[in-house]
Amino acid sequence: MSEQAKNNQKMVIKLLVIVVGMFGFGFALVPLYDVFCDLTGINGKTANSAAVYTPIEIDESRTISVEFITRTNTGMPWEFRAETTRVKVHPGELSTVNFYVRNPANKQIVAQAIPSVSPGVAALYLNKTECFCFNQQPLLAGEEASMPMQFYVDPQLPDDISFFTVQYTLFDVTGKGDKLAVKENPYLREQPESGI
Amino acid sequence: MAHSSDTIAPEHTGAHEHDDHHDHHIPSGIKRWLYTTNHKDIGTLYLWFAFIMFLIGGAMAMVIRLELFQPGLQIVDPNFFNQMTTVHGLIMVFGAVMPAFTGLANWLVPMMIGAPDMALPRMNNWSFWILPGAFLILLASLFMEGGGPSFGWTFYAPLSTTYSGDSTALFVFSVHIMGASSIMGAINVIVTIFNMRAPGMTWMKMPLFVWTWLITAFLLIAVMPVLAGAVTMVLTDKFFGTSFFNAAGGGDPVMFQHIFWFFGHPEVYIMILPAFGIISQIVPTFSRKKLFGYASMVYATASIALLSFVVWAHHMFTTGMPVAAEMFFMFATMLISVPTGVKVFNWVATMWRGSMTFEVPMLFAVAFIVLFTIGGLSGLMLAITPVDFQYHDTYFVVAHFHYVLVTGAIFSIMAAVYYWLPKWTGKMFDITLAKWHFWCSLISVNVLFFPMHFVGLAGMPRRIPDYALQFADFNKWISLGGFAFGLSQLIFLALLIKACRKQGEPVSSQVWEGAEGLEWEIPSPAPYHTFETPPVIK
Amino acid sequence: MKRLTNVLSIVLGTLPTFVFSFTAQAAESGGKAVSDLNLRPGVTEISGQVYDLHMLMFFICVAIAVVVFGVMFTSMYLHRKSRGAKPAHFHENVKVEIAWTVVPFLILVFMAVPAAQTLIAMEDTTEPDMTVLVTGSQWKWHYKYMDSEVEYYSLLATQQEQITNRFEKGENYLLEVDRPLVIPTGQKVRFLITSEDVIHSWWVPDFAVKKDANPGFINEAWTKVDEPGVYRGQCAELCGKDHGFMPVVVIAKEPAEFNTWMSEQEEALRKAKEEEQRLLAMNMSIEELMAEGKRVYNTACAACHMPNGEGLPGVFPALKGSPMVMEDQLAHIDIVLNGKAGTAMQAFGKMLSLKEIAAVVTYERNAWGNNTGDIVQPKDVNAIATGE
């Protein structure tokens, strides 16, 4: 019987390893999911670090129109709009769109912009060389800023995509997270005379 | 092995019980049940627990159907309605179906493979006794300020994180305990089957119930930890500021659904594979013919289990996926119908040119085959992505999964109870009551769930406390069917109480004329200790 | 004979539901074009394809069921012990087993081809004629026409009294809204779908469009409606307490009519802005504010905070006696305007006019025994909204 008990114990340990492994796998699904999204474009997530623009041949035979949608989430009082809501670009061509923000509240608010691209596949071919969404953006009461987003569309963009939509949603992340690199918003506009 | 001519002749050899050196007394009263490490006692505990949970979850379903009896809000408010649908789902899945199967495994696996007990008897005791605690916590959360969980048993974030009440903490805790219990149960089953088989009980001689449970147990230890991970993430997102599912912090609510259904789809098979095993035991007995295609049954079960890991996203076609992913999950899902079909065909082929009688277990088994197949076919329709966009989150889905879980899993559990109950108690159950139970259940369950297909197709979303007028007529019928089905289960309760009081005609060790397997070679009722010396396998 | 009746009854057990449902249906439908039993063919090419696919699937499934159950019931009749059947001894047959693995597989391939074709057509959102941004929030929809300034919320229009059974229920009970989405016929309309809070799902059965609205992310769907008409749907994803009370109504109009409608909306919008400016300069009376406030409260606030202001303990806070309502007027206006992150409290600045917010804040500060006597004017709200 003790032989039996030993065997049982060995087997239990092996099975517990599987259990612990699968518990870990549940959490591993989080980064795996991001990898999966990067590969397939699920949800139109874009990269959250800057791409490097190497001058490439501009494909003038195609024109892609890119549409911008701006939204603020619940509890986020900022004014937020794209200064250009639609641009037409050739694949490979670098272009810049500015986004206007203003904090009407009487306190500092830190914002995080979350991009989403539709159709999701297009996200894989949208290369942002500079974006306000890479960092958290602080604004003091009454401050306003014009935040740039510079991008180019990869010429590999599938032929059946002639336009896509990029949405930015601003979230209030004041006091949360550690991504806030700067005290002052780098894209600040000059303070309006009136102040607060 | 003496073949008695009918089912109710007492066994002459009933005296030679194995407990010669176990003459110490079985402790009596509450202590017997609290401290027991006997697989039969624990099996009984599991089964009674599951039945009580089935009645509680059923009572919640009655509340739901009462509210939906007619349009308008009359009995409960929408918030409480959502709590009822949520807790009904959780209780039926984790409190009724899964513990019932674990109870059957406890009773039957050792007897079927010629083992004296489960491999880990003390863990067996714990895995049962933490379960009532888990459900007490869950039920207690209903009485908290703001009520219990109200985000559906699928607890999609962010409804279950940012927008849920404080009772979410209790919900998470209780799911953790249920998960731990299932995992311990599964480990026990696996170790028992691997290490405790009687000499000569080779893999391909194992009864199908044992096979299906072995595969189920592997599914359990593979996915219950993932569920534990998912609820943990919900907990930390809600209370500790993480952002797994919160877009603001770089998370993604859709990822919750991927993780949940990575658990959830295998979970569906956890609730149906043991049912396949049960039906594969019962059909041959009452057809008096060997199971057709034993080997293909085993392979079909294994391939269903493997495929169940790659189809999860068919629950989420409307979340917005690339076309290629939608295609993949559509085809993979359709593929599952092949091994499932093989099983149904095998059962029919087992019946073919058999010598059939229709005792109560067989009635339930036949009803299972028909009604489960209906649920399977509607599942096939649901797999087709373009039409799933129309079916998704409507009563068509509700009809589908109740056909596979109520007339599938639960009917198989009832079939199993009727099939083995005489072996457990030594007495034949009250056949008249059993037939009443069967016919009332069969008719009412169809009045209950069949019209749900129609209201779903006509456009009624699920999980709503009130509905547009064109759904009113059907909902009245559905509710009436629901009440009738609920009441029918009281017949079952009466029958079980009678059976546990050992009323009824004594039965032989064989019980059913065509039954084969080790469990039918020991006396009825099965003695407290069986197979202390391993049996000889022919 | 008893066995035979058993067998027959099993068959019959599943039939009554069919029978009663069809008769119940016939008695009730009375000339309605839309079936209450089946999926609707809808009014777009795609929805028609989806319907055909559904019927194809349905008939294949029925055929499979008839064959399988046919064989089974035949066997149950013929091979009964009471009929003297002796059990055969076969228990495997490789050829048969291969056949019933391969044949279903071929049937599946046959099903998969049209399904894949329809799916690709459904997901092709390229080259739309117009785009509407659809945003779900607890428990309403918001529509924004991307090529115009026009945007508005669409709320359930069914009276509370109908829901609580005090009034008789109207024909479109729970399927009616105050401001339906209007789209032109014959044009490809693209929907960008997203959410403000939890996951919702925008569903119009007649278009075969159902897409989840995920907070922080956008999804796309499209439709091209051929027939003018009113099309009704509902939210299809559990989104909290009033999930059952956020219908979708879409009106499809001929392009000319649509354009007229659109310019009316733009005109109305311009007028509303002028009105807003005018209001900033003047003060409203408390009676006016309270009356307007009560109306706004019941449409926008009462779902959570309850008509009596007591909220739902543990879920939605009470306003009656709340410290914020009783004391901090600035914070009160701010939370109504901008909502509160991480809670169900939405930003009503997007939904209500300055006047409406002023009215509802005044109402909340004076109703249910909150007799603060505070009067909030549109210009007070404007000051906070613009940070001046």
PDB file of C-alpha atoms in Angstrom, chain B residues 71-74 78-79 82 145-146 150-152 156-159 162-163 165-166 247 251-254 257 287-294 296 317-321 323 326-327 330-331 334-335 337-338 342 344-346 348-349 351-359 363 366 369-371 373-374 377 380-381 384-394 435 438-439 442-443 446-447 450-451 453-471 473-474 477 513, chain C residues 2-3 6-7 9-10 13-14 17-18 20-22 24-25 28 32 35-40 50 53-54 57-58 61 64-65 68-69 71-76 78-82 85-93 96-97 100-101 104-105 108 111-112 115-116 118-120 122-123 138 162-165 169-171 173-175 196-199 201 203-205 208-212 214-217 219 234-245 312-315 342-344:
ATOM      1  CA  PRO B  71     -44.898  41.830 -20.155  1.00  0.00           C
ATOM      2  CA  GLY B  72     -44.320  44.642 -17.705  1.00  0.00           C
ATOM      3  CA  LEU B  73     -42.482  44.646 -14.396  1.00  0.00           C
ATOM      4  CA  GLN B  74     -44.508  43.013 -11.658  1.00  0.00           C
ATOM      5  CA  PRO B  78     -34.539  44.692 -12.994  1.00  0.00           C
ATOM      6  CA  ASN B  79     -31.541  44.747 -10.692  1.00  0.00           C
ATOM      7  CA  ASN B  82     -30.189  40.281 -13.132  1.00  0.00           C
ATOM      8  CA  GLU B 145     -26.582  46.067   0.332  1.00  0.00           C
ATOM      9  CA  GLY B 146     -26.797  46.463  -3.429  1.00  0.00           C
ATOM     10  CA  SER B 150     -25.765  40.894 -11.343  1.00  0.00           C
ATOM     11  CA  PHE B 151     -23.465  40.738 -14.353  1.00  0.00           C
ATOM     12  CA  GLY B 152     -24.403  37.337 -15.726  1.00  0.00           C
ATOM     13  CA  TYR B 156     -18.019  40.299 -18.615  1.00  0.00           C
ATOM     14  CA  ALA B 157     -15.744  43.179 -17.708  1.00  0.00           C
ATOM     15  CA  PRO B 158     -16.161  46.108 -17.233  1.00  0.00           C
ATOM     16  CA  LEU B 159     -19.698  45.371 -16.002  1.00  0.00           C
ATOM     17  CA  THR B 162     -15.788  49.125 -12.655  1.00  0.00           C
ATOM     18  CA  TYR B 163     -19.577  48.953 -12.696  1.00  0.00           C
ATOM     19  CA  GLY B 165     -21.212  46.279  -6.555  1.00  0.00           C
ATOM     20  CA  ASP B 166     -19.067  45.367  -3.573  1.00  0.00           C
ATOM     21  CA  ALA B 247      -8.915  50.516 -21.802  1.00  0.00           C
ATOM     22  CA  GLY B 251      -6.144  46.908 -20.985  1.00  0.00           C
ATOM     23  CA  ASP B 252      -8.906  45.547 -23.120  1.00  0.00           C
ATOM     24  CA  PRO B 253     -12.386  44.409 -22.089  1.00  0.00           C
ATOM     25  CA  VAL B 254     -12.546  42.024 -25.027  1.00  0.00           C
ATOM     26  CA  GLN B 257     -13.963  37.423 -22.973  1.00  0.00           C
ATOM     27  CA  SER B 287     -30.439  -3.038 -25.572  1.00  0.00           C
ATOM     28  CA  ARG B 288     -28.818  -6.221 -24.223  1.00  0.00           C
ATOM     29  CA  LYS B 289     -26.020  -5.706 -26.690  1.00  0.00           C
ATOM     30  CA  LYS B 290     -22.440  -4.508 -26.449  1.00  0.00           C
ATOM     31  CA  LEU B 291     -21.776  -0.838 -27.045  1.00  0.00           C
ATOM     32  CA  PHE B 292     -21.189  -0.217 -30.719  1.00  0.00           C
ATOM     33  CA  GLY B 293     -17.783   1.264 -31.558  1.00  0.00           C
ATOM     34  CA  TYR B 294     -16.214   1.363 -28.086  1.00  0.00           C
ATOM     35  CA  SER B 296     -14.331   5.189 -31.647  1.00  0.00           C
ATOM     36  CA  PHE B 317     -18.329  36.652 -33.017  1.00  0.00           C
ATOM     37  CA  THR B 318     -20.022  40.013 -32.468  1.00  0.00           C
ATOM     38  CA  THR B 319     -17.110  41.509 -30.526  1.00  0.00           C
ATOM     39  CA  GLY B 320     -15.447  42.456 -33.802  1.00  0.00           C
ATOM     40  CA  MET B 321     -12.813  40.088 -35.075  1.00  0.00           C
ATOM     41  CA  VAL B 323     -12.703  37.911 -40.942  1.00  0.00           C
ATOM     42  CA  GLU B 326     -14.129  34.443 -37.607  1.00  0.00           C
ATOM     43  CA  MET B 327     -13.657  31.855 -40.346  1.00  0.00           C
ATOM     44  CA  MET B 330     -16.510  28.919 -37.446  1.00  0.00           C
ATOM     45  CA  PHE B 331     -14.821  25.965 -39.153  1.00  0.00           C
ATOM     46  CA  MET B 334     -18.378  22.978 -37.113  1.00  0.00           C
ATOM     47  CA  LEU B 335     -15.719  20.304 -36.926  1.00  0.00           C
ATOM     48  CA  SER B 337     -20.072  18.159 -34.714  1.00  0.00           C
ATOM     49  CA  VAL B 338     -18.243  15.283 -36.428  1.00  0.00           C
ATOM     50  CA  VAL B 342     -20.175   9.745 -34.184  1.00  0.00           C
ATOM     51  CA  VAL B 344     -25.010   9.666 -31.456  1.00  0.00           C
ATOM     52  CA  PHE B 345     -24.649   7.266 -34.380  1.00  0.00           C
ATOM     53  CA  ASN B 346     -22.896   4.775 -32.117  1.00  0.00           C
ATOM     54  CA  VAL B 348     -28.294   4.318 -32.349  1.00  0.00           C
ATOM     55  CA  ALA B 349     -26.187   1.483 -33.769  1.00  0.00           C
ATOM     56  CA  MET B 351     -29.825  -0.065 -30.163  1.00  0.00           C
ATOM     57  CA  TRP B 352     -30.080  -1.446 -33.674  1.00  0.00           C
ATOM     58  CA  ARG B 353     -30.972  -5.149 -33.590  1.00  0.00           C
ATOM     59  CA  GLY B 354     -30.725  -5.197 -29.854  1.00  0.00           C
ATOM     60  CA  SER B 355     -33.396  -6.532 -27.548  1.00  0.00           C
ATOM     61  CA  MET B 356     -34.694  -3.388 -25.959  1.00  0.00           C
ATOM     62  CA  THR B 357     -36.719  -2.740 -22.872  1.00  0.00           C
ATOM     63  CA  PHE B 358     -37.579   0.703 -21.578  1.00  0.00           C
ATOM     64  CA  GLU B 359     -37.059   0.875 -17.865  1.00  0.00           C
ATOM     65  CA  LEU B 363     -36.389   6.324 -20.925  1.00  0.00           C
ATOM     66  CA  VAL B 366     -33.547   7.874 -25.043  1.00  0.00           C
ATOM     67  CA  ILE B 369     -30.284  11.201 -27.192  1.00  0.00           C
ATOM     68  CA  VAL B 370     -33.202  12.938 -28.908  1.00  0.00           C
ATOM     69  CA  LEU B 371     -33.137  16.194 -27.001  1.00  0.00           C
ATOM     70  CA  THR B 373     -29.239  16.016 -30.519  1.00  0.00           C
ATOM     71  CA  ILE B 374     -31.724  18.854 -30.949  1.00  0.00           C
ATOM     72  CA  LEU B 377     -28.083  20.726 -34.093  1.00  0.00           C
ATOM     73  CA  LEU B 380     -24.320  23.671 -35.349  1.00  0.00           C
ATOM     74  CA  MET B 381     -26.567  26.488 -36.576  1.00  0.00           C
ATOM     75  CA  ILE B 384     -22.291  29.600 -38.663  1.00  0.00           C
ATOM     76  CA  THR B 385     -20.898  33.087 -38.098  1.00  0.00           C
ATOM     77  CA  PRO B 386     -23.168  35.149 -40.393  1.00  0.00           C
ATOM     78  CA  VAL B 387     -26.334  33.744 -38.858  1.00  0.00           C
ATOM     79  CA  ASP B 388     -24.828  33.744 -35.401  1.00  0.00           C
ATOM     80  CA  PHE B 389     -24.900  37.528 -35.661  1.00  0.00           C
ATOM     81  CA  GLN B 390     -28.675  37.174 -35.619  1.00  0.00           C
ATOM     82  CA  TYR B 391     -28.877  34.397 -33.009  1.00  0.00           C
ATOM     83  CA  HIS B 392     -26.243  35.747 -30.637  1.00  0.00           C
ATOM     84  CA  ASP B 393     -27.521  36.776 -27.196  1.00  0.00           C
ATOM     85  CA  THR B 394     -31.125  35.928 -28.039  1.00  0.00           C
ATOM     86  CA  LYS B 435     -42.397   7.202 -14.518  1.00  0.00           C
ATOM     87  CA  PHE B 438     -40.008  11.127 -16.355  1.00  0.00           C
ATOM     88  CA  TRP B 439     -43.155  11.940 -18.281  1.00  0.00           C
ATOM     89  CA  LEU B 442     -40.143  15.317 -20.533  1.00  0.00           C
ATOM     90  CA  ILE B 443     -43.296  17.121 -21.543  1.00  0.00           C
ATOM     91  CA  ASN B 446     -40.111  20.829 -23.968  1.00  0.00           C
ATOM     92  CA  VAL B 447     -42.930  23.258 -23.299  1.00  0.00           C
ATOM     93  CA  PHE B 450     -38.774  24.576 -27.250  1.00  0.00           C
ATOM     94  CA  PRO B 451     -40.672  27.860 -27.738  1.00  0.00           C
ATOM     95  CA  HIS B 453     -36.191  28.868 -30.177  1.00  0.00           C
ATOM     96  CA  PHE B 454     -39.080  30.811 -31.666  1.00  0.00           C
ATOM     97  CA  VAL B 455     -38.918  33.882 -29.446  1.00  0.00           C
ATOM     98  CA  GLY B 456     -35.185  33.961 -29.999  1.00  0.00           C
ATOM     99  CA  LEU B 457     -35.495  33.844 -33.766  1.00  0.00           C
ATOM    100  CA  ALA B 458     -38.245  36.454 -33.606  1.00  0.00           C
ATOM    101  CA  GLY B 459     -35.789  38.734 -31.862  1.00  0.00           C
ATOM    102  CA  MET B 460     -36.089  38.519 -28.076  1.00  0.00           C
ATOM    103  CA  PRO B 461     -32.739  39.238 -26.408  1.00  0.00           C
ATOM    104  CA  ARG B 462     -31.709  37.139 -23.427  1.00  0.00           C
ATOM    105  CA  ARG B 463     -31.269  38.490 -19.895  1.00  0.00           C
ATOM    106  CA  ILE B 464     -34.086  41.038 -20.094  1.00  0.00           C
ATOM    107  CA  PRO B 465     -36.712  41.383 -17.355  1.00  0.00           C
ATOM    108  CA  ASP B 466     -39.395  42.741 -19.675  1.00  0.00           C
ATOM    109  CA  TYR B 467     -40.130  42.305 -23.352  1.00  0.00           C
ATOM    110  CA  ALA B 468     -42.067  43.598 -26.327  1.00  0.00           C
ATOM    111  CA  LEU B 469     -45.663  42.487 -26.776  1.00  0.00           C
ATOM    112  CA  GLN B 470     -45.117  40.120 -29.698  1.00  0.00           C
ATOM    113  CA  PHE B 471     -43.221  37.753 -27.393  1.00  0.00           C
ATOM    114  CA  ASP B 473     -47.828  34.477 -25.860  1.00  0.00           C
ATOM    115  CA  PHE B 474     -44.764  32.302 -26.067  1.00  0.00           C
ATOM    116  CA  TRP B 477     -46.180  29.062 -22.356  1.00  0.00           C
ATOM    117  CA  GLU B 513     -30.936  -7.872 -16.747  1.00  0.00           C
TER     118      GLU B 513
ATOM    119  CA  LYS C   2     -47.415  -0.897 -23.180  1.00  0.00           C
ATOM    120  CA  ARG C   3     -43.866  -0.569 -24.460  1.00  0.00           C
ATOM    121  CA  ASN C   6     -44.058   4.345 -24.243  1.00  0.00           C
ATOM    122  CA  VAL C   7     -42.109   4.663 -27.447  1.00  0.00           C
ATOM    123  CA  SER C   9     -45.171   8.935 -26.254  1.00  0.00           C
ATOM    124  CA  ILE C  10     -41.516   9.811 -26.424  1.00  0.00           C
ATOM    125  CA  GLY C  13     -43.573  14.335 -26.035  1.00  0.00           C
ATOM    126  CA  THR C  14     -41.529  16.529 -28.282  1.00  0.00           C
ATOM    127  CA  THR C  17     -44.642  22.171 -28.513  1.00  0.00           C
ATOM    128  CA  PHE C  18     -44.540  22.385 -32.289  1.00  0.00           C
ATOM    129  CA  PHE C  20     -49.344  24.501 -29.945  1.00  0.00           C
ATOM    130  CA  SER C  21     -46.823  27.036 -30.991  1.00  0.00           C
ATOM    131  CA  PHE C  22     -47.967  27.089 -34.568  1.00  0.00           C
ATOM    132  CA  ALA C  24     -50.935  29.980 -31.044  1.00  0.00           C
ATOM    133  CA  GLN C  25     -49.082  31.805 -33.742  1.00  0.00           C
ATOM    134  CA  GLU C  28     -52.287  35.873 -32.917  1.00  0.00           C
ATOM    135  CA  LYS C  32     -48.379  41.102 -39.562  1.00  0.00           C
ATOM    136  CA  SER C  35     -43.072  36.189 -38.471  1.00  0.00           C
ATOM    137  CA  ASP C  36     -43.049  35.780 -34.733  1.00  0.00           C
ATOM    138  CA  LEU C  37     -41.716  32.274 -35.176  1.00  0.00           C
ATOM    139  CA  ASN C  38     -38.753  32.613 -37.387  1.00  0.00           C
ATOM    140  CA  LEU C  39     -35.849  34.815 -38.264  1.00  0.00           C
ATOM    141  CA  ARG C  40     -36.919  37.699 -40.462  1.00  0.00           C
ATOM    142  CA  VAL C  50     -28.457  35.509 -43.805  1.00  0.00           C
ATOM    143  CA  LEU C  53     -28.407  30.624 -44.928  1.00  0.00           C
ATOM    144  CA  HIS C  54     -30.458  30.170 -41.774  1.00  0.00           C
ATOM    145  CA  MET C  57     -29.022  25.246 -42.090  1.00  0.00           C
ATOM    146  CA  PHE C  58     -32.399  24.647 -40.540  1.00  0.00           C
ATOM    147  CA  CYS C  61     -30.532  19.993 -39.429  1.00  0.00           C
ATOM    148  CA  ILE C  64     -30.293  14.980 -40.161  1.00  0.00           C
ATOM    149  CA  ALA C  65     -32.700  14.780 -37.235  1.00  0.00           C
ATOM    150  CA  VAL C  68     -31.178   9.778 -37.101  1.00  0.00           C
ATOM    151  CA  PHE C  69     -34.376   9.763 -35.070  1.00  0.00           C
ATOM    152  CA  VAL C  71     -33.577   5.016 -37.578  1.00  0.00           C
ATOM    153  CA  MET C  72     -33.637   5.164 -33.794  1.00  0.00           C
ATOM    154  CA  PHE C  73     -37.401   5.008 -33.427  1.00  0.00           C
ATOM    155  CA  THR C  74     -37.645   2.281 -36.047  1.00  0.00           C
ATOM    156  CA  SER C  75     -35.151   0.303 -34.034  1.00  0.00           C
ATOM    157  CA  MET C  76     -37.015   1.052 -30.823  1.00  0.00           C
ATOM    158  CA  LEU C  78     -38.653  -3.358 -34.189  1.00  0.00           C
ATOM    159  CA  HIS C  79     -35.974  -4.450 -31.777  1.00  0.00           C
ATOM    160  CA  ARG C  80     -37.912  -4.618 -28.553  1.00  0.00           C
ATOM    161  CA  LYS C  81     -37.600  -7.532 -26.210  1.00  0.00           C
ATOM    162  CA  SER C  82     -41.390  -7.660 -25.901  1.00  0.00           C
ATOM    163  CA  ALA C  85     -36.162  -9.510 -30.573  1.00  0.00           C
ATOM    164  CA  LYS C  86     -32.921 -11.373 -29.903  1.00  0.00           C
ATOM    165  CA  PRO C  87     -29.834  -9.219 -29.544  1.00  0.00           C
ATOM    166  CA  ALA C  88     -27.338  -9.355 -32.391  1.00  0.00           C
ATOM    167  CA  HIS C  89     -23.667  -9.603 -31.566  1.00  0.00           C
ATOM    168  CA  PHE C  90     -21.996  -7.001 -33.774  1.00  0.00           C
ATOM    169  CA  HIS C  91     -20.300  -4.125 -32.013  1.00  0.00           C
ATOM    170  CA  GLU C  92     -18.197  -2.509 -34.655  1.00  0.00           C
ATOM    171  CA  ASN C  93     -18.076  -2.017 -38.382  1.00  0.00           C
ATOM    172  CA  VAL C  96     -19.976   2.201 -41.431  1.00  0.00           C
ATOM    173  CA  GLU C  97     -17.906   4.132 -38.912  1.00  0.00           C
ATOM    174  CA  TRP C 100     -20.561   8.394 -40.707  1.00  0.00           C
ATOM    175  CA  THR C 101     -17.425  10.353 -40.055  1.00  0.00           C
ATOM    176  CA  PRO C 104     -21.090  14.643 -41.953  1.00  0.00           C
ATOM    177  CA  PHE C 105     -17.759  16.200 -42.794  1.00  0.00           C
ATOM    178  CA  LEU C 108     -20.161  20.597 -43.213  1.00  0.00           C
ATOM    179  CA  MET C 111     -22.515  24.411 -45.367  1.00  0.00           C
ATOM    180  CA  ALA C 112     -19.252  26.249 -44.935  1.00  0.00           C
ATOM    181  CA  ALA C 115     -21.456  30.794 -44.939  1.00  0.00           C
ATOM    182  CA  ALA C 116     -17.967  32.033 -45.757  1.00  0.00           C
ATOM    183  CA  THR C 118     -21.897  35.785 -46.760  1.00  0.00           C
ATOM    184  CA  LEU C 119     -19.461  36.482 -43.962  1.00  0.00           C
ATOM    185  CA  ILE C 120     -16.989  38.159 -46.286  1.00  0.00           C
ATOM    186  CA  MET C 122     -20.930  41.302 -44.285  1.00  0.00           C
ATOM    187  CA  GLU C 123     -17.515  42.414 -43.124  1.00  0.00           C
ATOM    188  CA  GLN C 138     -26.046  52.967 -19.717  1.00  0.00           C
ATOM    189  CA  GLN C 162     -46.792  51.214 -19.075  1.00  0.00           C
ATOM    190  CA  ILE C 163     -43.847  49.280 -17.711  1.00  0.00           C
ATOM    191  CA  THR C 164     -45.308  49.191 -14.210  1.00  0.00           C
ATOM    192  CA  ASN C 165     -48.661  48.072 -15.642  1.00  0.00           C
ATOM    193  CA  LYS C 169     -49.136  48.931 -23.175  1.00  0.00           C
ATOM    194  CA  GLY C 170     -48.788  50.485 -26.596  1.00  0.00           C
ATOM    195  CA  GLU C 171     -48.154  48.660 -29.838  1.00  0.00           C
ATOM    196  CA  TYR C 173     -43.986  48.704 -26.085  1.00  0.00           C
ATOM    197  CA  LEU C 174     -40.272  48.848 -25.208  1.00  0.00           C
ATOM    198  CA  LEU C 175     -39.353  49.163 -28.882  1.00  0.00           C
ATOM    199  CA  GLU C 196     -18.861  55.014 -22.995  1.00  0.00           C
ATOM    200  CA  ASP C 197     -19.045  52.558 -20.130  1.00  0.00           C
ATOM    201  CA  VAL C 198     -19.818  48.842 -20.291  1.00  0.00           C
ATOM    202  CA  ILE C 199     -20.190  46.604 -23.321  1.00  0.00           C
ATOM    203  CA  SER C 201     -24.456  45.524 -28.534  1.00  0.00           C
ATOM    204  CA  TRP C 203     -28.695  45.163 -33.033  1.00  0.00           C
ATOM    205  CA  VAL C 204     -31.227  45.718 -35.786  1.00  0.00           C
ATOM    206  CA  PRO C 205     -32.597  42.313 -36.849  1.00  0.00           C
ATOM    207  CA  ALA C 208     -28.774  41.519 -39.801  1.00  0.00           C
ATOM    208  CA  VAL C 209     -26.432  43.932 -38.022  1.00  0.00           C
ATOM    209  CA  LYS C 210     -25.324  43.127 -34.499  1.00  0.00           C
ATOM    210  CA  LYS C 211     -22.029  44.483 -33.249  1.00  0.00           C
ATOM    211  CA  ASP C 212     -20.693  44.916 -29.753  1.00  0.00           C
ATOM    212  CA  ASN C 214     -16.704  48.057 -26.560  1.00  0.00           C
ATOM    213  CA  PRO C 215     -15.519  50.898 -24.315  1.00  0.00           C
ATOM    214  CA  GLY C 216     -12.346  52.412 -25.731  1.00  0.00           C
ATOM    215  CA  PHE C 217     -12.508  50.559 -29.016  1.00  0.00           C
ATOM    216  CA  ASN C 219     -16.185  48.322 -34.282  1.00  0.00           C
ATOM    217  CA  GLN C 234     -32.613  46.187 -28.980  1.00  0.00           C
ATOM    218  CA  CYS C 235     -29.379  46.174 -27.057  1.00  0.00           C
ATOM    219  CA  ALA C 236     -28.156  42.593 -27.159  1.00  0.00           C
ATOM    220  CA  GLU C 237     -25.434  42.488 -24.517  1.00  0.00           C
ATOM    221  CA  LEU C 238     -26.189  42.531 -20.810  1.00  0.00           C
ATOM    222  CA  CYS C 239     -25.217  46.044 -19.779  1.00  0.00           C
ATOM    223  CA  GLY C 240     -26.618  46.404 -16.298  1.00  0.00           C
ATOM    224  CA  LYS C 241     -29.936  47.143 -14.681  1.00  0.00           C
ATOM    225  CA  ASP C 242     -31.847  48.607 -17.634  1.00  0.00           C
ATOM    226  CA  HIS C 243     -30.374  46.400 -20.343  1.00  0.00           C
ATOM    227  CA  GLY C 244     -33.899  45.490 -21.379  1.00  0.00           C
ATOM    228  CA  PHE C 245     -34.844  49.119 -21.803  1.00  0.00           C
ATOM    229  CA  LEU C 312     -30.455  51.905  -4.973  1.00  0.00           C
ATOM    230  CA  PRO C 313     -28.479  51.309  -1.778  1.00  0.00           C
ATOM    231  CA  GLY C 314     -25.112  49.776  -2.573  1.00  0.00           C
ATOM    232  CA  VAL C 315     -25.513  50.356  -6.306  1.00  0.00           C
ATOM    233  CA  GLY C 342     -14.915  54.720 -12.972  1.00  0.00           C
ATOM    234  CA  THR C 343     -18.586  54.863 -12.039  1.00  0.00           C
ATOM    235  CA  ALA C 344     -21.871  54.682 -13.845  1.00  0.00           C
TER     236      ALA C 344
END
